Tab-separated table of C-alpha atoms and ligand atoms in Angstrom:
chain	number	residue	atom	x	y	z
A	889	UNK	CA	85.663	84.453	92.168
A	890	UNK	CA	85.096	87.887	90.515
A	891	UNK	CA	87.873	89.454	88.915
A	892	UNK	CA	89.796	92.611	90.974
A	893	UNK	CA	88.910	95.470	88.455
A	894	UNK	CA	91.540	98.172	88.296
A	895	UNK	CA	90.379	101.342	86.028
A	896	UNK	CA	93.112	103.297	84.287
A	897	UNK	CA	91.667	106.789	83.405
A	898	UNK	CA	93.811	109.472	81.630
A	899	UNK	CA	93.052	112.983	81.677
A	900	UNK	CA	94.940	113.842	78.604
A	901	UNK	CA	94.086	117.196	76.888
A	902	UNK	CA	91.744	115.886	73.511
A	903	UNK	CA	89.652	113.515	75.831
A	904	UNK	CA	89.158	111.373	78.968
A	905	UNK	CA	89.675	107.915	78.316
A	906	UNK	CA	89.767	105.484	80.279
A	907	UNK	CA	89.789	101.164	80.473
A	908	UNK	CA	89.496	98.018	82.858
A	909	UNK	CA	92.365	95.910	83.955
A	910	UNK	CA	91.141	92.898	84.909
A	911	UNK	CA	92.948	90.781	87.769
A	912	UNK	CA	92.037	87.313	89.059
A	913	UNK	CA	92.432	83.746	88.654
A	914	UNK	CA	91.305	81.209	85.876
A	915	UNK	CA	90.257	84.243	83.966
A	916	UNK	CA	91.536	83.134	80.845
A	917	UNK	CA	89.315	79.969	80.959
A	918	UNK	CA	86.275	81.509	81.339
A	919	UNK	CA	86.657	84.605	79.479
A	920	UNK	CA	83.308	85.075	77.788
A	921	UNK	CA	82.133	87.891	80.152
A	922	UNK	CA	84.845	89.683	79.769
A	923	UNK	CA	85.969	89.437	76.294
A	924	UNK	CA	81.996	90.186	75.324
A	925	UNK	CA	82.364	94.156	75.672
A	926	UNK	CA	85.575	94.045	73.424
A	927	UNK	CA	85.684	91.418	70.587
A	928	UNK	CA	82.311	90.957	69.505
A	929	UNK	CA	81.764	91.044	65.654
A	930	UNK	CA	85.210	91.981	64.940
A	931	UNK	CA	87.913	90.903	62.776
A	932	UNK	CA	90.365	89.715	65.546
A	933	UNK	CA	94.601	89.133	64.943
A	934	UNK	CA	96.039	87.525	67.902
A	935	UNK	CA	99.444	88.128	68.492
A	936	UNK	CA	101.379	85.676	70.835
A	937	UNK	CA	104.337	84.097	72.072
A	938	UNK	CA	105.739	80.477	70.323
A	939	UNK	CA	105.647	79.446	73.671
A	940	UNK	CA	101.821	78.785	73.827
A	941	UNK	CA	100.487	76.754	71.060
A	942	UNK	CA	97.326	75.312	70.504
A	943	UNK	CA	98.809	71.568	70.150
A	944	UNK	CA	100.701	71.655	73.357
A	945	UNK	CA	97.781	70.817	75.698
A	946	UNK	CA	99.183	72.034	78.721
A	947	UNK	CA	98.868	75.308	77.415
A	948	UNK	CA	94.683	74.862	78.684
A	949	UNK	CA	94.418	78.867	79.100
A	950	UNK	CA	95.976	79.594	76.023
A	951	UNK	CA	93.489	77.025	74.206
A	952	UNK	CA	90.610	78.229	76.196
A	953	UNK	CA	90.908	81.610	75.211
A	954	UNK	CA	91.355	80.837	71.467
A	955	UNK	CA	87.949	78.662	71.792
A	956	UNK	CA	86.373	81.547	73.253
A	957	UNK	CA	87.355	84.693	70.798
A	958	UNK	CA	86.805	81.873	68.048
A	959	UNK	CA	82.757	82.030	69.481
A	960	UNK	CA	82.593	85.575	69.772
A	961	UNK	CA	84.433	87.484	67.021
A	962	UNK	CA	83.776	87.529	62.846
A	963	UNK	CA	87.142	85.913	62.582
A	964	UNK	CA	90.410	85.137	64.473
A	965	UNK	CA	93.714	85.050	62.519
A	966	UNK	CA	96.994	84.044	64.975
A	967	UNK	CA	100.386	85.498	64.587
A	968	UNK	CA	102.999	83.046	66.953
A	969	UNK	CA	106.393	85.087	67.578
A	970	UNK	CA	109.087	84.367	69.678
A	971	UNK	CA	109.349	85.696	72.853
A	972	UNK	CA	112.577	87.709	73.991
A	973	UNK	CA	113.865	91.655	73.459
A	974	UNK	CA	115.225	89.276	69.786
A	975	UNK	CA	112.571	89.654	68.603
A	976	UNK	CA	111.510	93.320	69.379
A	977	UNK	CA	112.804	94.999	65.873
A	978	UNK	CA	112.078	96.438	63.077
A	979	UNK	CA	111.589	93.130	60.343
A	980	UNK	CA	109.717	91.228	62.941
A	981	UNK	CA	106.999	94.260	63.265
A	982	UNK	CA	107.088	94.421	59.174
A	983	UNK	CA	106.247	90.890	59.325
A	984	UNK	CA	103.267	91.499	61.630
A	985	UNK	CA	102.408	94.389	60.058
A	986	UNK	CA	101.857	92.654	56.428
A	987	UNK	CA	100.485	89.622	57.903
A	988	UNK	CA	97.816	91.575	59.235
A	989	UNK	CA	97.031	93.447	56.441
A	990	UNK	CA	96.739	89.783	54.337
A	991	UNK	CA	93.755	89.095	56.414
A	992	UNK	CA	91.837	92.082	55.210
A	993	UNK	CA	91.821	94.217	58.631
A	994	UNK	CA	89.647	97.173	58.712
A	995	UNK	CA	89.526	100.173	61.506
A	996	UNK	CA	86.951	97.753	63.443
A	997	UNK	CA	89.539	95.206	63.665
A	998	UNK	CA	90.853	94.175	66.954
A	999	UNK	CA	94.435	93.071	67.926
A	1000	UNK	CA	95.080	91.010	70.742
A	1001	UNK	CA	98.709	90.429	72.533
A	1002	UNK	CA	99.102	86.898	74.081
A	1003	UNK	CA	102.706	87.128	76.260
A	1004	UNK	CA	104.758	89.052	77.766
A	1005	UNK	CA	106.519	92.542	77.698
A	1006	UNK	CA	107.932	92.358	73.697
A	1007	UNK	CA	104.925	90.958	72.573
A	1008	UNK	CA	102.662	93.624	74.511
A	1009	UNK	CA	105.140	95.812	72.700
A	1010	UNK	CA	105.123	94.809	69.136
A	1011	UNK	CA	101.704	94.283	68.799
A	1012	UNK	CA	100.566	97.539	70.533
A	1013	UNK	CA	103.185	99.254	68.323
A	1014	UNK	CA	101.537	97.337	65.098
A	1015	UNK	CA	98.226	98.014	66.520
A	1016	UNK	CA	98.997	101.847	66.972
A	1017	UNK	CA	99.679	102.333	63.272
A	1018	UNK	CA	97.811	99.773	61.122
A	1019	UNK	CA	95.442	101.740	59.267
A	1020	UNK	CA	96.868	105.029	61.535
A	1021	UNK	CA	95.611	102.949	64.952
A	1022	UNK	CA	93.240	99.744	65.480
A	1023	UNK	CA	92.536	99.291	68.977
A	1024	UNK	CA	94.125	96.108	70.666
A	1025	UNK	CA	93.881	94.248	74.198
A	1026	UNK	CA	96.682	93.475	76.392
A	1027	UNK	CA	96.169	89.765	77.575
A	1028	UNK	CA	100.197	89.787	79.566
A	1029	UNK	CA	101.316	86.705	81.045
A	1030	UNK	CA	104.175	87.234	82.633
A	1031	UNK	CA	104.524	89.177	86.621
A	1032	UNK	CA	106.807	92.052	84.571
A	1033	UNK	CA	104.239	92.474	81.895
A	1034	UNK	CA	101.366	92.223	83.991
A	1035	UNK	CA	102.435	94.703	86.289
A	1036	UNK	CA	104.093	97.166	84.105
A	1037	UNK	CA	104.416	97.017	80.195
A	1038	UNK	CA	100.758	95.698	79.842
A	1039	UNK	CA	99.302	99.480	81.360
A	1040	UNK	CA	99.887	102.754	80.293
A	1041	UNK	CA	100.323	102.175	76.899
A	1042	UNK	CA	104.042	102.244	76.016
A	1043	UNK	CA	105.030	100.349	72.868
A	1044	UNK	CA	107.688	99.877	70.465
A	1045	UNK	CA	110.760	98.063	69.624
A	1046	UNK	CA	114.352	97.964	70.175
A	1047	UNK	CA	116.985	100.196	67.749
A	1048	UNK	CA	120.668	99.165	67.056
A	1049	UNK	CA	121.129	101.844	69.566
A	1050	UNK	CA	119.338	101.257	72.407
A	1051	UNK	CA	115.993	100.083	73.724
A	1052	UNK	CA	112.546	101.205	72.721
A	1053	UNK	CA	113.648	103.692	70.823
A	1054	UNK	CA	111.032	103.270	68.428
A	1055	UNK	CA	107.370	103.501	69.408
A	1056	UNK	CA	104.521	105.068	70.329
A	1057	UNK	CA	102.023	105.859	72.965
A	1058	UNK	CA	98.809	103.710	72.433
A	1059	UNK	CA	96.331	102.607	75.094
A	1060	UNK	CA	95.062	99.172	74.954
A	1061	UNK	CA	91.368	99.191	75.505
A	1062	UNK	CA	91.645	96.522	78.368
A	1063	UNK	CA	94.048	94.027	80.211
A	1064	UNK	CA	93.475	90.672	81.056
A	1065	UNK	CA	95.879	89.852	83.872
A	1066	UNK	CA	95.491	86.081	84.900
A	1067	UNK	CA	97.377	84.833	87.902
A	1068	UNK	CA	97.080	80.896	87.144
A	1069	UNK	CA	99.457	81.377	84.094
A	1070	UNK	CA	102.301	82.490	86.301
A	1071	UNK	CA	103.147	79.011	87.337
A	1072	UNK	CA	103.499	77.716	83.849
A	1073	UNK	CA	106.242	80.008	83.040
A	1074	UNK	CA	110.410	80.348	84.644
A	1075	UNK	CA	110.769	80.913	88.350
A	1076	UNK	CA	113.826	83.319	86.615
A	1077	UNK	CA	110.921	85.398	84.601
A	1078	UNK	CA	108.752	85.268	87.755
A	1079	UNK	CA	111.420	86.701	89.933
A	1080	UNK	CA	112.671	89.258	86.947
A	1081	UNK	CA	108.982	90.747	87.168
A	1082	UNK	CA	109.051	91.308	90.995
A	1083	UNK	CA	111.640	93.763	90.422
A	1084	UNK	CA	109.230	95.566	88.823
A	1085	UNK	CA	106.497	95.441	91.706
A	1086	UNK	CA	109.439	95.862	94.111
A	1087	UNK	CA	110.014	99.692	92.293
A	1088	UNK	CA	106.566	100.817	93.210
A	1089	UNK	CA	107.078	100.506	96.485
A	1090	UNK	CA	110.507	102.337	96.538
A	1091	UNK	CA	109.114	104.764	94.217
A	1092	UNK	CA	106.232	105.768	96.034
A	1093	UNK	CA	104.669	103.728	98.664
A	1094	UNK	CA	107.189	102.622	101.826
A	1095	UNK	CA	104.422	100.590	103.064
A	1096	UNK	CA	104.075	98.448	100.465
A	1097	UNK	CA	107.572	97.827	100.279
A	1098	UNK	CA	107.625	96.864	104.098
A	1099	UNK	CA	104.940	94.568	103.199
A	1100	UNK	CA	106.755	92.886	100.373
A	1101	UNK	CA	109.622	92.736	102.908
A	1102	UNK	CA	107.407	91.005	105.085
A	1103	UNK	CA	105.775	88.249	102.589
A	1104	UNK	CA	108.100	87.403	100.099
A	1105	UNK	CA	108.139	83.826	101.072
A	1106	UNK	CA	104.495	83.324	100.369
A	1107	UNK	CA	104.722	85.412	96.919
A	1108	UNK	CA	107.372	83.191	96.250
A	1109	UNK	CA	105.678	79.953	96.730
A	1110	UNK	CA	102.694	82.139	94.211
A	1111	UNK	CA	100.341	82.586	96.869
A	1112	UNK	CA	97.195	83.536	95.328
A	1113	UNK	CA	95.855	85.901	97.448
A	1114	UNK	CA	99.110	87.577	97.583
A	1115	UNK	CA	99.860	87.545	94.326
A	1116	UNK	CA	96.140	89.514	93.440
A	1117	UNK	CA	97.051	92.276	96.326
A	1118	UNK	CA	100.602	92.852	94.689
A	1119	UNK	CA	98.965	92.802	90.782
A	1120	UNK	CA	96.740	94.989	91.947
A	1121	UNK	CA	98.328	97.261	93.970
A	1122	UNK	CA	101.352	98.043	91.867
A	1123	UNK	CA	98.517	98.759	88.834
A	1124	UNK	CA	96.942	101.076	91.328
A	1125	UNK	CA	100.114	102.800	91.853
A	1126	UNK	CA	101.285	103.189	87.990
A	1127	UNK	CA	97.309	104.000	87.013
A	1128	UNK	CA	97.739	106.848	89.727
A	1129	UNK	CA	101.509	108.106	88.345
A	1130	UNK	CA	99.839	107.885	84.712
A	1131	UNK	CA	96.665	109.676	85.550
A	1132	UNK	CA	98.144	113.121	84.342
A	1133	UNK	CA	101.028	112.529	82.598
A	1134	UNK	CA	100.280	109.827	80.107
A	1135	UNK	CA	103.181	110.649	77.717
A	1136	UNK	CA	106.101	111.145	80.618
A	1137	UNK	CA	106.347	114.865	80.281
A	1138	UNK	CA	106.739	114.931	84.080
A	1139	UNK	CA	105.923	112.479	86.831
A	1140	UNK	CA	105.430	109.157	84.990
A	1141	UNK	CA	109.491	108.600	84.182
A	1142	UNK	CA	109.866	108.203	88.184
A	1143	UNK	CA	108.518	104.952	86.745
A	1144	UNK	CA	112.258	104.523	85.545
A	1145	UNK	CA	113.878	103.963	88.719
A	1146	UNK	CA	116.773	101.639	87.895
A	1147	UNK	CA	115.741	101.802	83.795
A	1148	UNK	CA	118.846	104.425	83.015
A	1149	UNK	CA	121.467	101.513	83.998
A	1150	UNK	CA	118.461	99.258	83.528
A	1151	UNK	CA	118.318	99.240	79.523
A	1152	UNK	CA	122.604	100.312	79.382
A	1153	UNK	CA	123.351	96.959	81.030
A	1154	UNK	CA	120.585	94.469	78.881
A	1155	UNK	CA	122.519	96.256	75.730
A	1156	UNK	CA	126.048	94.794	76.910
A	1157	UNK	CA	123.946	91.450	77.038
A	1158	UNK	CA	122.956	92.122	73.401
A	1159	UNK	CA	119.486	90.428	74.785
A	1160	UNK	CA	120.836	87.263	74.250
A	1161	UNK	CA	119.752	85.877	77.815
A	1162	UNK	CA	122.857	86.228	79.719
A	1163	UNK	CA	120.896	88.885	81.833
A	1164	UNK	CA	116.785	89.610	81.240
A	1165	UNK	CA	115.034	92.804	81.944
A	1166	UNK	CA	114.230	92.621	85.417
A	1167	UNK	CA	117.606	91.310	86.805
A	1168	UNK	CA	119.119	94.362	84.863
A	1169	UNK	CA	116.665	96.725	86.837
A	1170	UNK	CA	117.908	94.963	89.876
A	1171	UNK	CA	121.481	95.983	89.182
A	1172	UNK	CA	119.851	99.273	88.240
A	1173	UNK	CA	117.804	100.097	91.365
A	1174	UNK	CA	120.693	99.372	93.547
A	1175	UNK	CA	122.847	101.724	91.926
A	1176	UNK	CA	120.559	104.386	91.379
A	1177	UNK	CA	120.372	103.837	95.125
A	1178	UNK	CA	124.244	103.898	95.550
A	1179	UNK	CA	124.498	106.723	93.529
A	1180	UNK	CA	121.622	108.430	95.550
A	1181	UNK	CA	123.647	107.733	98.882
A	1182	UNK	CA	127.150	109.041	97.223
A	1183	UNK	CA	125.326	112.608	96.397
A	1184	UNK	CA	123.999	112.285	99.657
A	1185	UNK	CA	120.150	112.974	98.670
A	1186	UNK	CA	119.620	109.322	100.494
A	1187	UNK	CA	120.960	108.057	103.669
A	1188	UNK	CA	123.228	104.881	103.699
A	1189	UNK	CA	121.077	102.469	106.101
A	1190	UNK	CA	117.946	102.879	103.249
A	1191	UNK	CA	120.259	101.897	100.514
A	1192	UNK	CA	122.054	99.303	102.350
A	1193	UNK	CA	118.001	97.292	102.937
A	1194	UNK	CA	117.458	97.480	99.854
A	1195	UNK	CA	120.274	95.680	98.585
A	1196	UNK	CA	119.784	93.249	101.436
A	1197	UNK	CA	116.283	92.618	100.058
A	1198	UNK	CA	117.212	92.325	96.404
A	1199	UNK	CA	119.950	89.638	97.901
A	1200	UNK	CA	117.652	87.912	99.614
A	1201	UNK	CA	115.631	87.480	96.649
A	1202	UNK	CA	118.405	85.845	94.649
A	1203	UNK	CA	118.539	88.685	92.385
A	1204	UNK	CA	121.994	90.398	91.119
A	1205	UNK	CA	122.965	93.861	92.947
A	1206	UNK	CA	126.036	94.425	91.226
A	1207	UNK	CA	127.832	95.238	87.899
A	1208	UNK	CA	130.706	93.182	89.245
A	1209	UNK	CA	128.201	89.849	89.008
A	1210	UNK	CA	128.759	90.595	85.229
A	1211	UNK	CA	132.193	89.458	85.272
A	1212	UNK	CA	130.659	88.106	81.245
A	1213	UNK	CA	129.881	90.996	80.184
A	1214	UNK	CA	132.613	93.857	78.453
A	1215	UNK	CA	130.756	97.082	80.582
A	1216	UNK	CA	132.832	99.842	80.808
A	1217	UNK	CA	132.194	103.654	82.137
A	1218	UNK	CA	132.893	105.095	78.800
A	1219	UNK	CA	130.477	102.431	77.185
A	1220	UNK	CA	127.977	103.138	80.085
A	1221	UNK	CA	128.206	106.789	79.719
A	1222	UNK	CA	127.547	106.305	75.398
A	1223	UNK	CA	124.679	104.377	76.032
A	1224	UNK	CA	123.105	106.867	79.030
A	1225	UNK	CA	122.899	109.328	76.009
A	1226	UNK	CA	120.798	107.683	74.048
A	1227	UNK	CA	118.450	107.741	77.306
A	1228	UNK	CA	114.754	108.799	76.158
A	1229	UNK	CA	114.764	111.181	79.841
A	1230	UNK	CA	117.612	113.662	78.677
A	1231	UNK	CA	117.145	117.313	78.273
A	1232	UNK	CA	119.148	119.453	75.972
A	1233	UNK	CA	121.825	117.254	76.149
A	1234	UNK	CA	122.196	116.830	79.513
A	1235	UNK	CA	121.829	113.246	81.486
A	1236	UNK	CA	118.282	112.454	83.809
A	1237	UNK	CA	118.506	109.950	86.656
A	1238	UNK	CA	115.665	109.267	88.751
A	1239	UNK	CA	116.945	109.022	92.368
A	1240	UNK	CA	115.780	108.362	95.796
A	1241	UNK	CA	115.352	110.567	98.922
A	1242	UNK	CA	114.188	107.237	101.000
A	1243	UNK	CA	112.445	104.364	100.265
A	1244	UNK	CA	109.165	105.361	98.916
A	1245	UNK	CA	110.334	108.643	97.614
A	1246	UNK	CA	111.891	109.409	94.245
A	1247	UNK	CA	112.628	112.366	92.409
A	1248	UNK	CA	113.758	113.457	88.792
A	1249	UNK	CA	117.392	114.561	88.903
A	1250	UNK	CA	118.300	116.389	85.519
A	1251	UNK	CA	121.456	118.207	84.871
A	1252	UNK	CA	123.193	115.294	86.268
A	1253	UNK	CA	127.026	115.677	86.305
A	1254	UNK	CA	129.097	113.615	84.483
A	1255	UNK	CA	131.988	113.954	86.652
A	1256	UNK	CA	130.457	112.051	89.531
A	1257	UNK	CA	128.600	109.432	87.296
A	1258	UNK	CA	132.308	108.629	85.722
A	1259	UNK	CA	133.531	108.609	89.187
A	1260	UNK	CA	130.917	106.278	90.480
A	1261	UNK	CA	130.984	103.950	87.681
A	1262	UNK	CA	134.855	103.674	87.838
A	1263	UNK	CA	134.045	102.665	91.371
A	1264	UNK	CA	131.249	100.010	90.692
A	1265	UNK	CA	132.883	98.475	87.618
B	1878	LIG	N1	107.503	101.141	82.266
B	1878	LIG	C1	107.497	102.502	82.580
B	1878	LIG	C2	106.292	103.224	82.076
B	1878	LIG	O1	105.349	102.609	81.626
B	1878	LIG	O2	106.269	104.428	82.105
């Protein structure tokens, strides 16, 4: 079956630019079409998770696709990292970064991310300033990265601080989203990304989120179709937000519904796995929802089915799941500051009016926040 072809064009001030996201299944096994256009003749470093390896033979796509850029390119050099916000920091991009240059790269080279959202990161990151920018392809294999972290070209890495405080903005010059490699990874990972398909429907699109209401059994049991018309539309949706504000001057940091508590609460978890990206989004959403209810901007019975869905999902709603964890309001409120949204100073939350409809709020006041958190802790 052809692949679902989602274009991502940005209408930033220098240039329009613009690149494919392709969508379907068994993509990565027959990949020559595709990869044609991008890797031909080039020096090629592909950057991927430990968890695929070219012995392990149930990693088929991951082997396929390695016999295919092998064919194509002048060369193919792998870089295996392992997976996890661990790994997203400063000495593991200096590693990348001189074990690219080892293999000779020149501005023609081509990087390639195998995984999911840290190494779509890292490499983009390493691709955005070897040699002052190579181009690089996002090939994500996880829901969350496929979704989210593999478009719009965000990439970085973690600081002592907080997350992705250090990056850049660099478009990949195509995705590769394949569907069959869902299975092969965590149900917990699969469920973590639907948070992030969840948020474009609560950001923008009520309709979709009624229809994820309505089918999460079958996108649960990774039915196919379903699982191409939720890809595809939550690409549509961030491709739209993107459009004309690539570098989140405006519109695009709706995209970080739930992110303010989001990124605060993985910190307490000092990514060690206790909680992973998306369930800390979960937490997030609902209390950017609770909080949007308290200031009254969002009535109760909108907030209260959303929770209901996230808890039908099996997913956490609550700071008080994370009895393990030593969150406080005054260690909340520390890390909010460090938030990439604030203004002079001054604390950005992206609330909701109603389910399909957020909005920036800057300005926000501490007062309540302290008052809320004291509340949810
Ligand atoms: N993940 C949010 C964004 O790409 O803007």
């Amino acid at each position: 079956m052809k692949p679902t072809i989602i274009n991502v064009s940005l209408n930033n001030k220098f240039n329009n630019f613009s690149y494919p996201i392709f969508i379907g299944n068994g993509l990565l096994c027959n990949c020559e079409e595709i990869l044609k256009k991008f890797v031909l003749k080039r020096k090629v470093i592909l950057i991927h998770d430990n968890f695929f390896s070219l012995k392990n033979k149930d990693n088929e796509q991951f082997i396929s696709f390695v016999k295919t850029i092998n064919k194509l390119c002048e060369s193919v050099n792998l870089i295996g990292i392992p997976g996890g916000d661990k790994s997203k920091n400063i000495s593991q991009l200096e590693c990348i970064l001189e074990e690219s240059l080892s293999f000779k790269i020149d501005r023609s080279s081509l990087i390639i991310a195998f995984g999911g959202g840290v190494i779509g990161d890292i490499a983009g990151f390493a691709a955005s300033i070897l040699l002052r920018g190579i181009d690089f392809v996002q090939v994500p294999t996880t829901l969350l990265a496929q979704v989210d972290s593999s478009v719009g070209g965000k990439t970085g890495i973690n600081s002592n601080k907080s997350k992705n405080l250090i990056g850049s903005f660099h478009q990949p010059i195509a995705v590769i989203a394949d569907i069959d490699i869902l299975k092969s990874l965590p149900k917990r990972e699969f469920l973590a990304g639907l948070v992030e398909v969840i948020k474009y429907g609560l950001i923008y699109d009520v309709e979709f989120f009624d229809s994820l209401e309505n089918n999460y059994r079958d996108i649960l049991s990774y039915d196919q179709l379903k699982l191409n018309e939720i890809i595809s539309k939550s690409c549509e949706i961030k491709s739209l937000i993107i459009k004309n504000d690539e570098k989140e001057s405006g519109k695009r940091a709706l995209l970080n519904l739930g992110h303010t508590f989001g990124h605060a609460i993985e910190s307490f978890g000092k990514y060690d796995g206790t909680i992973v990206h998306g369930e800390a989004v979960s937490i997030g959403i609902c209390l950017a929802f609770r909080l949007s209810s308290k200031m009254s901007y969002c009535p109760q019975f909108e907030t209260d089915r959303v929770v209901r869905f996230f808890k039908k999902l099996n997913l956490p709603t609550s700071l008080q799941e994370l009895i393990n964890l030593p969150i406080t309001t005054t260690e909340m409120l520390k890390k909010f500051k460090y938030d990439k949204k604030n203004k002079n100073n001054q604390l950005t939350f992206i609330l909701n009016k109603k389910i399909g409809k957020s909005f920036i709020k800057n300005n926000m006041d501490e007062n309540i926040l302290i008052e809320f958190l004291n509340d949810e802790i």
